[in-house]
PDB file of C-alpha atoms in Angstrom:
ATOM      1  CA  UNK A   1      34.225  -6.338  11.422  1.00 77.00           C
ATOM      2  CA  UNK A   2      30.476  -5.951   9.933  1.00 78.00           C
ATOM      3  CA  UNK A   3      28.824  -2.912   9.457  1.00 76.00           C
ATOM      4  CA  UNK A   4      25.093  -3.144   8.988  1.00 76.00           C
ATOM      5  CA  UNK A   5      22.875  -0.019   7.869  1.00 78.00           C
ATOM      6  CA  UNK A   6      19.008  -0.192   8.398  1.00 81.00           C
ATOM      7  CA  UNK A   7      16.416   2.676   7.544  1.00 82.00           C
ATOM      8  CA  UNK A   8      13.705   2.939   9.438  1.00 84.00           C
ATOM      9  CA  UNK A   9      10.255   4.832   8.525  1.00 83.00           C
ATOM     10  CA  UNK A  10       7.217   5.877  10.281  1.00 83.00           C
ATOM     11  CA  UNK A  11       4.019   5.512   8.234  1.00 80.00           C
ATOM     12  CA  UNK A  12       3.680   8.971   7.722  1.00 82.00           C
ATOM     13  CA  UNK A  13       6.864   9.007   6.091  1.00 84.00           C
ATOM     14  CA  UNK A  14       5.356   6.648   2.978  1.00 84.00           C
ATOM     15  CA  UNK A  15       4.776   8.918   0.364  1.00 85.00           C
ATOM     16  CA  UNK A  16       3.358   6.240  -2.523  1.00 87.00           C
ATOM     17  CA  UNK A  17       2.132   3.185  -3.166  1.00 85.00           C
ATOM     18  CA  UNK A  18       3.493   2.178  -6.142  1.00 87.00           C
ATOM     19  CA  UNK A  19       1.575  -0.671  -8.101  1.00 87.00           C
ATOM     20  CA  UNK A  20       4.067  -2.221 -11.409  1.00 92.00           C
ATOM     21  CA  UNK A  21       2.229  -4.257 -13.731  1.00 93.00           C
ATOM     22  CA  UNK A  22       4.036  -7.869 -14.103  1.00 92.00           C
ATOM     23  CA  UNK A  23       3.385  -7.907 -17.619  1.00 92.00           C
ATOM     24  CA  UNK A  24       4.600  -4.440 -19.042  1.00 94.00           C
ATOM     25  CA  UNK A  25       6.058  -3.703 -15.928  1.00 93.00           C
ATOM     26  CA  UNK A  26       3.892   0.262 -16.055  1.00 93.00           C
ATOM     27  CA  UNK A  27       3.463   1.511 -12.928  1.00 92.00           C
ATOM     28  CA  UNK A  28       0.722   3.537 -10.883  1.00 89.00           C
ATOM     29  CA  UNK A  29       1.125   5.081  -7.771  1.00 89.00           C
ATOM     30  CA  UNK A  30      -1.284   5.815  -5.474  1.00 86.00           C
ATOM     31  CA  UNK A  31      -1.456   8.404  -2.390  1.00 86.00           C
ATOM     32  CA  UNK A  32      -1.636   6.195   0.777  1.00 83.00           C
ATOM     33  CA  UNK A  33      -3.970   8.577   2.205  1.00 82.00           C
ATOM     34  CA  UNK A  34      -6.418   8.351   0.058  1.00 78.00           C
ATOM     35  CA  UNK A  35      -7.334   4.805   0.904  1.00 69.00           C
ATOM     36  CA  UNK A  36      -8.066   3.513  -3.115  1.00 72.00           C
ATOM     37  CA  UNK A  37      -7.269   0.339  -4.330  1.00 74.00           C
ATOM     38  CA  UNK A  38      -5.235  -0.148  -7.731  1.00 80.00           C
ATOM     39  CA  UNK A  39      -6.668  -0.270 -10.667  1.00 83.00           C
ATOM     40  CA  UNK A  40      -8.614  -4.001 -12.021  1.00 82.00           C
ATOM     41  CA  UNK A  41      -6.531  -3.479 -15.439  1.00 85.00           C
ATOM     42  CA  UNK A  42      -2.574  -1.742 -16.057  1.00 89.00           C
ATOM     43  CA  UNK A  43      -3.613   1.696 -17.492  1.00 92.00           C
ATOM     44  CA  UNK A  44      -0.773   0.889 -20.441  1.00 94.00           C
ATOM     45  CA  UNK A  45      -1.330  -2.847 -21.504  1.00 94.00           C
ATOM     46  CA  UNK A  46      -4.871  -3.213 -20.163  1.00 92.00           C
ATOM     47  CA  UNK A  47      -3.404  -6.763 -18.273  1.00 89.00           C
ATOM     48  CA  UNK A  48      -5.664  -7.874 -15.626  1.00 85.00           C
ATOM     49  CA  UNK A  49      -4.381  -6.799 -12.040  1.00 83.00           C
ATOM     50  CA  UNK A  50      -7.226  -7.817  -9.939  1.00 73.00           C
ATOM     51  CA  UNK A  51      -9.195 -11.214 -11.022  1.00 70.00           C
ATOM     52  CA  UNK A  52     -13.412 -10.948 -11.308  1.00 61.00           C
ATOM     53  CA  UNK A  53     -13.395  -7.165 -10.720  1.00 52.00           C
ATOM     54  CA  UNK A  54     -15.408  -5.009 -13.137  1.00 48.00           C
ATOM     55  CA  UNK A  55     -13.836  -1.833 -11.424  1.00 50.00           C
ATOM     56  CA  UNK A  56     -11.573  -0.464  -8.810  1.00 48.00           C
ATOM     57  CA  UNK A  57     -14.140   1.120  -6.951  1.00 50.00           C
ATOM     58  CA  UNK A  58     -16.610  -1.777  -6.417  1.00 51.00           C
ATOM     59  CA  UNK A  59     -14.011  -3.503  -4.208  1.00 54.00           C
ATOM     60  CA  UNK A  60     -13.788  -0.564  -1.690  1.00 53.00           C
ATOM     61  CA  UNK A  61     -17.855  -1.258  -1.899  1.00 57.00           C
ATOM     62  CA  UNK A  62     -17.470  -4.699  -0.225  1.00 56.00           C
ATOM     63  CA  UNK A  63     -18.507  -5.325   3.082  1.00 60.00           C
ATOM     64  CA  UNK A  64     -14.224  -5.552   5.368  1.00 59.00           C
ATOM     65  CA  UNK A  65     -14.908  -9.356   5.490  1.00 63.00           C
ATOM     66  CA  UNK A  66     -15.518  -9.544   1.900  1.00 61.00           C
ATOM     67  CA  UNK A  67     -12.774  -7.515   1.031  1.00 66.00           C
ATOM     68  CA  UNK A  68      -9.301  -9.221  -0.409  1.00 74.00           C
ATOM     69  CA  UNK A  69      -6.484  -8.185   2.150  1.00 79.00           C
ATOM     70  CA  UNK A  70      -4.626  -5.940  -0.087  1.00 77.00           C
ATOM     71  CA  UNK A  71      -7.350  -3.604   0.381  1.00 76.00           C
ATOM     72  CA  UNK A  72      -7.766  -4.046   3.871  1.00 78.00           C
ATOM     73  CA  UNK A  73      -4.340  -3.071   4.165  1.00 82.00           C
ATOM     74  CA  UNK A  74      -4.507   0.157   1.995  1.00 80.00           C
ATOM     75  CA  UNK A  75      -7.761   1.174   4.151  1.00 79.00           C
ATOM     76  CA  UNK A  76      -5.563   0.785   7.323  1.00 82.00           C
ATOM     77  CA  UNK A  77      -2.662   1.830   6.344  1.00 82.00           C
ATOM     78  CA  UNK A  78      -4.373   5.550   4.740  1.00 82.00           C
ATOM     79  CA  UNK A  79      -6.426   5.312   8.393  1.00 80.00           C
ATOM     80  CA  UNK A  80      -2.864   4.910  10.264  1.00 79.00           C
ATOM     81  CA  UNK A  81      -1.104   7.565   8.881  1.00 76.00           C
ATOM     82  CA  UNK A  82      -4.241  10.277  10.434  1.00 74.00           C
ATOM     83  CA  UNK A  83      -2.737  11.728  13.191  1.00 64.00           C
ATOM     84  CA  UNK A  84      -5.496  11.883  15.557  1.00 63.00           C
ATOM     85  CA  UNK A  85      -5.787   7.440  15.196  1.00 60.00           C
ATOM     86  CA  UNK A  86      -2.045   7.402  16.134  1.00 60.00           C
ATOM     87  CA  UNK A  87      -2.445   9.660  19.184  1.00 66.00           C
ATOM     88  CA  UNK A  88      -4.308   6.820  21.255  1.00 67.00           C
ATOM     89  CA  UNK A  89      -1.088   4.885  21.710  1.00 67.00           C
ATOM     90  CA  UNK A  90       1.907   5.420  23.713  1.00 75.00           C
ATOM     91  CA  UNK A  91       4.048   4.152  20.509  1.00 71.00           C
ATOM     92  CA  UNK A  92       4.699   4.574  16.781  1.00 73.00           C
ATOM     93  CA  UNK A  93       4.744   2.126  13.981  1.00 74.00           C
ATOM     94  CA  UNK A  94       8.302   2.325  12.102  1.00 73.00           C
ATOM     95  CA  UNK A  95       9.210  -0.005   8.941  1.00 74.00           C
ATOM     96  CA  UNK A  96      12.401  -0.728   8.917  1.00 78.00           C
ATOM     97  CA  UNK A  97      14.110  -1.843   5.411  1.00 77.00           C
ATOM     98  CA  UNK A  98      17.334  -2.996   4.185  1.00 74.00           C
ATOM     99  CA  UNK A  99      19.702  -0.093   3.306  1.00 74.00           C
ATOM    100  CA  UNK A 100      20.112  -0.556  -0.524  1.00 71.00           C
ATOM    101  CA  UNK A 101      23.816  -1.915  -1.456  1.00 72.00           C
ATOM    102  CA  UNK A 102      25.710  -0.052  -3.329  1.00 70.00           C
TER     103      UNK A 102
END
């Protein structure tokens, strides 16, 4: 017999976004709420996280269609998670993960 073991989570139940840099493998995290996009440049080894950016906050400045998807996905995601957006459907959105193995 198999036993499988899932966990799942609504959005509001995210409490970080964690960003770990390849290189040095620092990490940032960042409330999903507030919508921001990670840092152009690790905060330890100064290693280049997003290409042709001279800041973090320019690329929240770009027009949606100009924007890379990461960041359209932190926007929605921090605009998901408001309560009052969620109360216009009849459902929730759940992630469901792997449980980790032991």
């Amino acid at each position: 017999m198999s036993y499988e073991q899932k966990i799942l989570l609504g959005l509001e139940d995210v409490r970080s976004i964690c960003f770990q840099c390849k290189k040095c493998e620092a990490k940032v995290s960042l409330s999903p709420d507030s919508g921001l996009s990670p840092p152009p440049r690790c905060l330890q080894c100064q290693a280049e996280w997003i290409k042709d950016a001279p800041h973090a906050s320019y690329l929240g400045q770009l027009m949606p269609e100009q924007q890379p998807e990461l960041i359209k996905f932190l926007k929605t995601l921090a605009y998901m998670r408001k309560t009052d957006s969620s109360s216009n459907f009849g459902f929730r959105i759940l992630l469901e993960f792997d449980a980790p193995k032991p």
